[in-house]
Coordinates of C-alpha atoms and ligand atoms in Angstrom, one line a residue:
M281 CA 18.9 -24.1 -15.7
P282 CA 19.7 -25.2 -12.1
H283 CA 16.6 -25.8 -10.0
I284 CA 16.0 -23.2 -7.4
S285 CA 13.3 -23.3 -4.7
I286 CA 10.4 -20.9 -4.7
E287 CA 11.7 -19.3 -1.6
Q288 CA 15.1 -18.7 -3.2
R289 CA 13.5 -17.3 -6.4
L290 CA 11.4 -14.9 -4.3
H291 CA 14.4 -14.0 -2.2
N292 CA 16.4 -13.2 -5.4
S293 CA 13.6 -11.1 -6.8
L294 CA 13.4 -9.2 -3.5
L295 CA 17.2 -8.7 -3.5
D296 CA 17.0 -7.3 -7.0
A297 CA 14.2 -5.0 -6.1
A298 CA 16.1 -3.8 -3.0
Q299 CA 19.2 -3.2 -5.2
D300 CA 17.2 -1.1 -7.7
L301 CA 15.5 0.9 -5.0
Q302 CA 18.8 1.6 -3.2
K303 CA 19.8 3.6 -6.3
L304 CA 16.8 5.8 -6.1
H305 CA 15.7 8.5 -3.7
L306 CA 12.1 8.5 -2.6
V307 CA 11.7 11.9 -4.4
E308 CA 12.9 10.2 -7.6
L309 CA 10.5 7.3 -7.1
F310 CA 7.6 9.8 -7.1
Q311 CA 9.1 11.6 -10.2
L312 CA 9.3 8.3 -12.0
Q313 CA 5.8 7.2 -10.9
P314 CA 3.7 10.2 -10.2
T315 CA 0.6 8.0 -9.6
R316 CA 2.2 6.3 -6.5
A317 CA -0.2 7.9 -4.1
E318 CA -3.2 6.4 -6.0
I319 CA -1.6 3.0 -6.4
Y320 CA -0.1 2.4 -3.0
Q321 CA -3.0 3.1 -0.8
L322 CA -5.9 1.2 0.7
N323 CA -9.2 2.5 2.0
I324 CA -10.9 0.1 4.3
A325 CA -13.3 2.2 6.4
P326 CA -12.6 3.5 9.0
I327 CA -8.9 3.4 8.1
Y328 CA -7.1 4.8 5.1
L329 CA -3.6 3.6 4.6
D330 CA -1.1 5.5 2.5
Y331 CA 2.1 3.5 1.9
S332 CA 3.3 5.4 -1.2
K333 CA 6.1 7.0 0.8
Q334 CA 7.6 3.6 1.4
R335 CA 10.8 2.6 -0.5
I336 CA 9.0 -0.2 -2.3
N337 CA 8.0 -1.0 -5.9
Q338 CA 5.6 -3.4 -7.6
Q339 CA 8.2 -6.1 -8.1
A340 CA 8.9 -6.2 -4.4
L341 CA 5.2 -6.1 -3.5
D342 CA 4.3 -8.9 -5.9
S343 CA 7.2 -11.1 -4.6
L344 CA 6.2 -10.4 -1.0
V345 CA 2.6 -11.4 -1.7
E346 CA 3.8 -14.6 -3.3
L347 CA 6.0 -15.2 -0.3
A348 CA 3.0 -14.9 2.0
E349 CA 1.1 -17.4 -0.2
H350 CA 4.1 -19.7 -0.2
K351 CA 4.2 -19.5 3.6
Q352 CA 0.4 -20.4 3.6
L353 CA -0.6 -17.3 5.4
S354 CA -4.3 -17.6 4.5
Q355 CA -4.4 -21.2 5.8
A356 CA -2.7 -20.1 9.0
R357 CA -5.2 -17.3 9.4
D358 CA -8.1 -19.6 8.9
A359 CA -6.6 -22.1 11.4
M360 CA -6.5 -19.3 14.0
F361 CA -10.1 -18.2 13.4
H362 CA -11.4 -21.7 13.5
G363 CA -9.8 -22.5 16.9
E364 CA -7.0 -24.8 15.9
K365 CA -4.3 -25.1 18.5
I366 CA -1.8 -22.9 16.7
N367 CA 0.0 -21.9 19.9
H368 CA 1.7 -25.2 19.9
T369 CA 4.2 -24.7 22.7
E370 CA 1.3 -24.2 25.1
Q371 CA -1.2 -26.5 23.2
R372 CA -3.7 -23.6 23.0
A373 CA -6.1 -22.2 20.4
V374 CA -5.9 -18.5 19.8
L375 CA -9.4 -17.1 19.8
H376 CA -9.4 -13.4 20.7
T377 CA -11.2 -12.8 17.4
A378 CA -14.2 -14.8 18.6
L379 CA -14.6 -12.3 21.4
R380 CA -15.7 -9.7 18.9
N381 CA -17.7 -11.9 16.8
S382 CA -18.2 -15.6 17.6
Q383 CA -20.1 -16.4 14.4
R384 CA -17.1 -17.7 12.5
L385 CA -16.3 -20.0 15.4
S386 CA -19.8 -21.3 16.0
S387 CA -19.7 -23.9 13.3
H388 CA -16.3 -25.2 14.5
A389 CA -16.7 -24.9 18.3
P390 CA -20.4 -24.0 19.2
D391 CA -19.9 -24.5 22.9
I392 CA -17.0 -22.1 23.1
A393 CA -18.9 -19.6 21.0
E394 CA -21.9 -19.8 23.3
E395 CA -19.8 -19.4 26.5
I396 CA -18.1 -16.4 25.0
N397 CA -21.5 -14.8 24.2
Q398 CA -22.9 -15.6 27.6
T399 CA -19.9 -14.1 29.5
K400 CA -20.1 -11.0 27.4
Q401 CA -23.8 -10.5 28.1
R402 CA -23.2 -11.1 31.8
M403 CA -20.4 -8.7 31.9
L404 CA -22.2 -5.9 30.0
S405 CA -25.3 -6.4 32.2
F406 CA -23.1 -6.1 35.3
V407 CA -21.7 -2.8 33.8
D408 CA -25.2 -1.5 33.2
K409 CA -26.3 -2.4 36.7
I410 CA -23.3 -0.6 38.3
L411 CA -23.8 2.4 36.1
N412 CA -27.6 2.7 36.7
Q413 CA -26.9 2.0 40.4
T414 CA -29.0 -1.1 40.6
L415 CA -25.8 -2.7 42.0
R416 CA -24.4 -0.7 44.9
G417 CA -21.9 -1.1 47.6
F418 CA -22.2 -2.8 50.9
T419 CA -23.7 0.2 52.6
D420 CA -26.0 0.8 49.7
K421 CA -24.0 3.7 48.4
P422 CA -23.5 3.9 44.6
I423 CA -20.0 3.1 43.2
T424 CA -18.0 6.3 42.4
D425 CA -14.5 4.8 41.9
V426 CA -13.0 1.6 40.5
I427 CA -9.5 0.4 41.2
S428 CA -8.4 -2.0 38.5
I429 CA -5.4 -4.1 39.6
G430 CA -3.6 -5.9 36.9
I431 CA -0.4 -5.7 34.8
G432 CA 0.7 -6.3 31.2
G433 CA -2.2 -7.4 29.0
S434 CA -4.5 -7.1 32.1
F435 CA -3.7 -3.4 32.2
F436 CA -2.4 -1.8 29.0
G437 CA -5.5 -2.3 26.9
P438 CA -8.2 -0.9 29.2
K439 CA -5.9 2.0 30.3
M440 CA -4.9 3.0 26.8
L441 CA -8.5 2.8 25.5
Q442 CA -9.8 4.8 28.4
S443 CA -7.7 7.8 27.4
A444 CA -8.4 7.2 23.7
L445 CA -12.2 7.1 24.3
V446 CA -12.4 9.8 27.0
E447 CA -15.0 11.6 24.9
Y448 CA -17.2 8.5 25.3
Q449 CA -17.0 8.4 29.1
T450 CA -20.7 8.2 30.0
S451 CA -20.4 7.4 33.6
N452 CA -19.3 9.5 36.6
I453 CA -17.2 6.6 37.8
N454 CA -13.5 7.2 38.0
V455 CA -11.4 4.3 37.1
H456 CA -7.9 4.1 38.6
Y457 CA -5.3 1.5 37.5
L458 CA -2.7 -0.2 39.7
A459 CA -0.1 -2.1 37.7
N460 CA 3.4 -1.4 39.1
I461 CA 4.4 -2.6 42.6
D462 CA 5.2 0.9 43.8
G463 CA 4.0 1.5 47.3
A464 CA 4.0 5.3 46.6
Q465 CA 1.3 4.9 44.0
I466 CA -1.0 2.8 46.3
K467 CA -0.5 5.2 49.1
Q468 CA -1.5 8.2 47.0
L469 CA -4.5 6.3 45.4
L470 CA -5.9 4.9 48.6
A471 CA -5.6 8.2 50.4
K472 CA -8.2 9.7 48.1
L473 CA -10.7 6.8 48.0
N474 CA -13.6 5.7 50.2
P475 CA -13.9 1.9 50.5
A476 CA -17.7 2.3 50.8
T477 CA -18.0 3.6 47.2
T478 CA -15.1 1.8 45.6
L479 CA -15.2 -1.3 43.4
V480 CA -12.0 -3.3 43.3
I481 CA -11.3 -5.3 40.2
V482 CA -8.5 -7.9 40.2
A483 CA -7.6 -8.5 36.5
S484 CA -5.3 -11.5 36.2
K485 CA -5.7 -14.3 33.7
S486 CA -3.3 -16.6 35.6
W487 CA -4.2 -15.3 39.1
T488 CA -0.5 -15.9 40.0
T489 CA 1.1 -12.7 38.8
I490 CA 3.1 -11.5 41.8
E491 CA 2.7 -7.8 41.2
T492 CA -1.1 -8.1 41.0
Q493 CA -1.2 -10.4 44.0
V494 CA 0.9 -8.0 46.1
N495 CA -1.2 -5.0 45.1
A496 CA -4.5 -6.8 45.6
N497 CA -3.4 -7.9 49.1
A498 CA -2.5 -4.3 50.0
V499 CA -5.8 -3.0 48.8
M500 CA -7.6 -5.8 50.6
T501 CA -5.9 -4.8 53.9
W502 CA -7.1 -1.2 53.3
F503 CA -10.6 -2.4 52.5
K504 CA -10.9 -4.7 55.4
G505 CA -9.7 -1.9 57.7
K506 CA -13.1 -0.4 57.1
F507 CA -15.2 -3.5 56.1
P508 CA -13.9 -6.7 57.6
E509 CA -17.1 -8.6 56.7
Q510 CA -17.1 -11.2 53.9
A511 CA -20.4 -9.9 52.8
A512 CA -18.7 -6.5 52.0
I513 CA -16.0 -8.1 50.0
E514 CA -18.7 -9.9 48.0
K515 CA -20.2 -6.5 47.1
H516 CA -17.0 -4.7 46.2
W517 CA -14.5 -7.1 44.8
V518 CA -14.5 -8.4 41.2
A519 CA -12.3 -10.9 39.5
L520 CA -11.4 -11.2 35.8
T521 CA -9.6 -14.4 35.4
A522 CA -9.1 -17.8 33.8
K523 CA -8.8 -19.3 37.3
P524 CA -12.2 -18.6 38.8
E525 CA -11.6 -21.2 41.5
L526 CA -8.6 -19.2 42.8
A527 CA -10.6 -16.0 42.8
Q528 CA -13.4 -17.6 44.7
A529 CA -10.9 -18.9 47.3
Y530 CA -9.7 -15.3 47.6
G531 CA -13.2 -14.4 48.8
I532 CA -14.8 -13.1 45.6
A533 CA -18.4 -13.9 45.0
P534 CA -19.1 -16.2 42.0
E535 CA -21.5 -13.6 40.5
Y536 CA -18.6 -11.1 40.5
I537 CA -16.2 -13.4 38.8
F538 CA -16.0 -13.0 35.0
P539 CA -14.0 -15.7 33.2
L540 CA -11.6 -15.6 30.3
W541 CA -10.0 -18.6 28.8
D542 CA -6.6 -20.1 28.0
F543 CA -7.3 -19.4 24.3
V544 CA -7.2 -15.6 25.0
G545 CA -3.6 -14.4 25.3
G546 CA -3.0 -11.7 27.9
R547 CA -2.0 -9.1 25.3
Y548 CA -5.0 -9.9 23.2
S549 CA -7.5 -9.8 26.0
V550 CA -8.9 -6.3 26.1
W551 CA -11.9 -7.7 24.1
S552 CA -12.7 -10.1 26.9
A553 CA -13.8 -9.5 30.5
I554 CA -10.4 -7.8 30.9
G555 CA -12.2 -4.9 29.2
L556 CA -14.6 -4.5 32.2
P557 CA -12.9 -1.4 33.7
L558 CA -13.0 0.2 30.3
A559 CA -16.7 -0.7 29.9
L560 CA -17.4 0.8 33.3
S561 CA -16.0 4.1 32.0
I562 CA -17.5 4.2 28.4
G563 CA -20.6 2.1 29.0
S564 CA -21.7 -1.1 27.4
K565 CA -22.9 0.4 24.1
A566 CA -19.5 2.0 23.3
F567 CA -17.8 -1.2 24.4
D568 CA -19.9 -3.1 21.9
E569 CA -18.9 -0.6 19.2
L570 CA -15.3 -1.2 20.0
L571 CA -15.8 -4.9 19.4
A572 CA -17.7 -4.2 16.2
G573 CA -14.8 -2.1 14.9
A574 CA -12.4 -4.9 15.6
A575 CA -14.8 -7.4 14.0
S576 CA -14.9 -5.3 10.9
M577 CA -11.1 -5.6 10.5
D578 CA -11.3 -9.3 11.2
E579 CA -13.8 -9.6 8.4
H580 CA -11.6 -7.7 6.0
F581 CA -8.6 -9.8 7.1
C582 CA -10.4 -13.0 6.3
Q583 CA -12.0 -11.9 3.1
A584 CA -9.7 -9.5 1.2
P585 CA -7.2 -10.9 -1.3
L586 CA -3.7 -10.7 0.1
N587 CA -2.5 -7.8 -2.1
Q588 CA -5.5 -5.7 -1.0
N589 CA -5.5 -6.8 2.6
M590 CA -4.5 -4.1 5.1
P591 CA -2.9 -6.2 7.9
V592 CA -1.1 -8.4 5.3
L593 CA 0.2 -5.3 3.5
L594 CA 1.5 -3.7 6.7
A595 CA 3.1 -7.0 7.7
L596 CA 4.8 -7.4 4.3
I597 CA 6.0 -3.8 4.2
G598 CA 7.5 -4.2 7.6
Y599 CA 9.1 -7.5 6.7
W600 CA 10.5 -6.0 3.6
Q601 CA 12.0 -3.1 5.5
Q602 CA 13.5 -5.4 8.1
V603 CA 14.9 -8.1 5.9
Y604 CA 15.8 -6.2 2.7
L605 CA 16.4 -2.6 3.8
G606 CA 18.0 -3.4 7.2
Y607 CA 15.7 -1.7 9.7
N608 CA 15.4 -3.1 13.2
N609 CA 12.8 -0.8 14.9
L610 CA 9.3 0.5 14.3
M611 CA 8.3 3.9 15.5
V612 CA 4.6 4.5 16.0
L613 CA 3.6 8.1 16.1
P614 CA 0.0 8.8 16.9
Y615 CA -0.9 12.4 16.2
S616 CA -3.7 12.4 18.7
H617 CA -3.5 13.0 22.5
G618 CA -6.1 10.3 23.0
L619 CA -3.8 7.7 21.5
K620 CA -0.7 8.8 23.5
S621 CA -0.5 5.4 25.2
L622 CA -0.9 3.4 22.0
P623 CA 2.9 2.9 21.6
A624 CA 3.1 1.3 25.1
Y625 CA 0.2 -1.0 24.2
L626 CA 1.7 -2.0 20.9
Q627 CA 5.0 -2.6 22.6
Q628 CA 3.6 -5.5 24.5
L629 CA 1.5 -6.7 21.6
D630 CA 4.4 -6.8 19.1
M631 CA 7.5 -7.4 21.2
E632 CA 5.9 -10.0 23.5
S633 CA 4.5 -11.7 20.4
N634 CA 7.3 -11.7 18.0
G635 CA 10.4 -11.2 20.2
K636 CA 11.6 -14.8 19.6
S637 CA 14.7 -16.5 18.2
V638 CA 13.5 -19.9 17.1
N639 CA 10.9 -21.1 14.7
A640 CA 8.1 -23.6 15.2
I641 CA 10.4 -26.6 15.3
G642 CA 13.0 -24.8 17.5
D643 CA 15.5 -24.0 14.8
P644 CA 17.2 -20.6 15.0
I645 CA 15.8 -17.8 12.8
A646 CA 17.6 -14.9 11.3
T647 CA 15.0 -12.1 11.9
S648 CA 12.2 -11.6 14.4
G649 CA 9.9 -8.8 15.3
P650 CA 11.2 -5.2 15.6
I651 CA 11.8 -3.0 18.6
L652 CA 8.7 -0.9 18.9
W653 CA 8.7 2.6 20.3
G654 CA 7.0 6.0 19.8
A655 CA 5.2 8.9 21.4
E656 CA 2.4 11.2 20.7
G657 CA 3.0 13.7 17.9
T658 CA 3.6 16.6 17.9
N659 CA 5.5 16.3 21.2
C660 CA 8.1 13.9 19.6
Q661 CA 9.0 16.5 17.0
H662 CA 10.5 18.5 19.9
S663 CA 12.5 15.6 21.2
F664 CA 13.7 12.6 19.3
M665 CA 12.7 13.4 15.7
Q666 CA 16.0 15.2 15.2
L667 CA 17.8 11.9 15.2
L668 CA 15.6 10.5 12.4
H669 CA 16.1 13.6 10.3
Q670 CA 19.8 13.8 10.6
G671 CA 21.2 11.0 12.8
K672 CA 22.8 7.8 11.6
Q673 CA 20.0 5.4 12.9
Q674 CA 16.9 4.7 11.0
A675 CA 13.4 3.6 11.9
M676 CA 10.3 2.2 10.2
I677 CA 7.6 4.6 10.9
D678 CA 3.8 4.5 11.2
F679 CA 2.1 7.9 11.4
I680 CA -1.5 7.6 12.8
V681 CA -3.9 10.5 12.7
P682 CA -7.7 10.9 13.0
A683 CA -9.2 12.9 10.0
K684 CA -11.7 14.6 12.3
G685 CA -10.6 16.2 15.6
E686 CA -12.0 18.2 18.4
T687 CA -14.5 20.6 16.8
L688 CA -14.3 23.1 19.6
Y689 CA -10.7 23.9 18.5
P690 CA -10.6 23.4 14.8
E691 CA -7.3 25.3 14.3
H692 CA -5.6 22.9 16.6
H693 CA -6.7 19.9 14.6
K694 CA -5.6 21.5 11.3
M695 CA -2.2 22.2 12.8
M696 CA -2.0 18.6 14.1
I697 CA -2.7 17.3 10.6
A698 CA -0.3 19.7 9.1
N699 CA 2.4 18.6 11.5
C700 CA 1.8 14.9 10.9
L701 CA 1.9 15.1 7.2
G702 CA 4.7 17.7 7.3
Q703 CA 6.9 15.3 9.3
A704 CA 6.3 12.4 6.9
Q705 CA 7.1 14.8 4.0
A706 CA 10.3 16.1 5.6
L707 CA 11.5 12.6 6.3
M708 CA 10.8 11.6 2.7
Q709 CA 12.2 14.7 0.9
G710 CA 15.0 15.8 3.2
K711 CA 17.0 18.8 2.1
T712 CA 20.2 18.9 0.0
E713 CA 23.2 20.9 0.9
Q714 CA 22.6 23.0 -2.2
Q715 CA 19.0 23.8 -1.1
A716 CA 20.1 24.7 2.3
F717 CA 22.9 26.9 0.8
D718 CA 20.4 28.7 -1.5
E719 CA 18.0 29.4 1.3
L720 CA 20.8 30.9 3.4
I721 CA 22.0 33.1 0.5
A722 CA 18.4 34.2 0.0
S723 CA 18.3 35.3 3.6
N724 CA 21.4 37.5 2.9
M725 CA 24.0 35.3 4.7
P726 CA 27.6 35.9 3.4
T727 CA 28.7 33.1 1.0
E728 CA 31.4 31.5 3.2
Q729 CA 29.2 31.4 6.2
A730 CA 26.3 30.0 4.2
K731 CA 28.6 27.2 2.8
A732 CA 29.7 26.2 6.3
L733 CA 26.2 26.3 7.8
A734 CA 24.6 24.5 4.8
K735 CA 26.4 21.3 5.8
H736 CA 24.7 21.3 9.2
K737 CA 21.3 22.1 7.7
A738 CA 21.3 19.4 5.0
M739 CA 19.1 16.3 5.6
P740 CA 19.3 13.1 3.6
G741 CA 15.5 12.4 3.6
N742 CA 14.6 9.1 1.8
T743 CA 13.0 7.8 5.0
G744 CA 9.8 5.9 4.2
S745 CA 6.7 5.8 6.3
N746 CA 3.1 4.6 6.4
T747 CA 0.3 7.0 7.2
L748 CA -2.8 5.6 8.8
V749 CA -5.8 8.0 8.8
L750 CA -8.7 7.1 11.1
E751 CA -12.0 8.6 10.3
S752 CA -12.2 9.9 13.8
L753 CA -11.4 8.7 17.3
T754 CA -14.5 6.5 17.9
P755 CA -14.7 3.1 19.7
Y756 CA -15.4 1.6 16.2
S757 CA -12.3 3.1 14.5
V758 CA -10.0 2.4 17.5
G759 CA -11.3 -1.2 17.6
A760 CA -10.4 -1.6 13.9
L761 CA -7.0 0.0 14.5
L762 CA -6.0 -2.4 17.3
A763 CA -7.3 -5.5 15.3
L764 CA -5.2 -4.2 12.4
Y765 CA -2.1 -4.3 14.4
E766 CA -2.9 -7.7 16.0
H767 CA -3.3 -9.2 12.5
K768 CA -0.2 -7.5 11.2
I769 CA 1.8 -9.0 14.0
F770 CA 0.2 -12.4 13.4
C771 CA 1.2 -12.2 9.7
Q772 CA 4.7 -11.2 10.6
G773 CA 4.9 -14.2 12.9
I774 CA 4.0 -16.4 10.0
L775 CA 6.6 -14.7 7.7
F776 CA 9.3 -15.0 10.4
G777 CA 8.2 -18.6 11.3
I778 CA 7.4 -17.6 14.9
N779 CA 4.8 -18.8 17.4
S780 CA 3.4 -15.3 18.2
F781 CA 1.3 -16.5 21.1
D782 CA 3.7 -17.7 23.8
Q783 CA 6.0 -15.6 25.9
W784 CA 8.5 -17.9 27.6
G785 CA 11.1 -15.2 27.7
V786 CA 9.5 -13.3 30.5
E787 CA 9.7 -16.4 32.8
L788 CA 13.4 -16.1 33.8
G789 CA 13.0 -12.6 35.1
K790 CA 10.0 -13.6 37.2
Q791 CA 11.9 -16.6 38.6
L792 CA 15.0 -14.5 39.5
G793 CA 12.8 -11.7 40.9
N794 CA 11.4 -14.3 43.3
Q795 CA 14.9 -15.6 44.2
L796 CA 16.0 -12.0 44.9
M797 CA 13.0 -11.4 47.1
N798 CA 14.0 -14.5 49.1
A799 CA 17.6 -13.3 49.4
I800 CA 16.3 -9.9 50.6
T801 CA 13.9 -11.4 53.1
T802 CA 16.4 -13.9 54.5
K803 CA 19.3 -11.4 54.3
N804 CA 21.4 -14.0 52.6
S805 CA 22.7 -13.1 49.1
S806 CA 25.7 -15.4 49.1
Q807 CA 24.3 -17.4 46.2
L808 CA 23.9 -14.4 43.9
D809 CA 26.4 -13.0 41.4
P810 CA 28.9 -10.4 42.7
S811 CA 27.3 -7.4 40.9
T812 CA 23.8 -8.2 42.4
Q813 CA 25.4 -8.8 45.8
A814 CA 27.2 -5.4 45.7
L815 CA 24.0 -3.7 44.7
L816 CA 22.0 -5.3 47.5
K817 CA 24.8 -4.3 49.9
H818 CA 24.6 -0.7 48.7
I819 CA 20.8 -0.5 48.9
N820 CA 21.0 -2.0 52.4
L821 CA 17.3 -2.9 52.9
Ligands
LIG1154 O1 -3.1 -11.5 33.5 P1 -1.9 -12.1 34.2 O2 -1.9 -13.6 34.2 O3 -1.8 -11.6 35.6 O4 -0.6 -11.8 33.4 C1 -0.2 -10.5 33.2 C2 0.9 -10.4 32.1 O5 2.0 -11.2 32.4 C3 2.5 -11.8 31.3 O6 2.2 -13.2 31.4 C4 4.0 -11.7 31.1 O7 4.4 -10.4 31.2 C5 1.7 -11.2 30.1 O8 1.7 -11.9 29.0 C6 0.4 -10.9 30.8 O9 -0.4 -10.0 30.0

């Protein structure tokens, strides 16, 4: 027998499983194994995962779990939780998990754990004081509005969670977000606000992000138009940053500066001081529950065996679909208006983390993270779902739905559930031409016409999906959901061999944006490529 490596053996086994599964329709898989729904599920409160509709079998799952072991997934996970510098291209630890519970870290890095706890207490006490009006504006008026200026990870998390947890909004404070550098947005926002009752938060880990700087400067000009005094700035401006010295130089009072650290990646930072605008909306208790929900998923991720581990399973199923079934994109469909911005949040989380082309030692890799997209159900059923039912492109799909909905409108929630499960079913089952024909005949259509139309009504089905059921839309369950995706992405990074925690790819765009700005200001575009020159000429600034 020629010697083959473990990886090759597992690869062969996965290829065999994929070949076997290609011969079977999902409907046949259920006929052959009627207990699939009981076997391929995991209930880790507050999330129930059904993956029985995936085109997967036990041989594939066993080999995938073995592959994860072979890639030392558990060791990599422990290294992350213990604060090892796993982000090797930036020489940084990755410790967003310690923000939700620092206990696991305290035996490895007690100082960091302590600093995290102190910052959290300081931040939540600040929130309480703004909300109970102990802390007020410069003219002693209570704060009614917050402008949170930040982009990417300093924006998506708080913004998305604010709509997800709107039912938990305890304060009367309106939080407004400024991310894009669109003067029209600033104009509209500032026109309706009063500087005397507005708190301005500048959320920027690096304190160098140009969009955030430009927006902060515009808001500062507006603010100083009413209150030029430094003492006023010190009562109305807050900084959330890993560069406190730069924030202080900007004029922000040290007591109003809340740090984060280089071991918290931007897209993983909603659990840190970056969550402050959210906490000002939902209050410190609900913010704490959000952290507790995420910590519960961390605990599960650290303790559960790999084949019963929800983030690991999600990662393995996605890996299987990409590498062995040929998918390249993941569609996330939250059947919940509150979670409408979840796809946008997950886009940064997944694509900025795993959109890479080389492995840890810089060698090219064959597969990296998927394109992620999606929208709130049921709206998407009336737009792009047609393509998935009958088009030639395919997607990996995560349906997400809360089991409990708004009690004031119970019929709406029942219909939401019915639509969510109905879509997953339709994608799985499809409809044969014969079924379509029979239906048309039953509706009294003449045979020839029915034959012709049946071709258009047939749907292949056989599209797999995961369904994630949250108990309800609470801070705890949403915290667990976000941590689930974070860990899934981490696991996929390990499987692909990627460093999921750097983002060098975004740098070139920033650099060229600055060059373009220079060309526009100096009116000299001669160094630019012909297409860019022609565009600048046409725009004629
Ligand atoms: O918080 P900062 O440093 O302003 O960065 C904002 C965002 O910019 C990026 O560095 C690149 O897009 C993200 O990773 C980050 O979340």
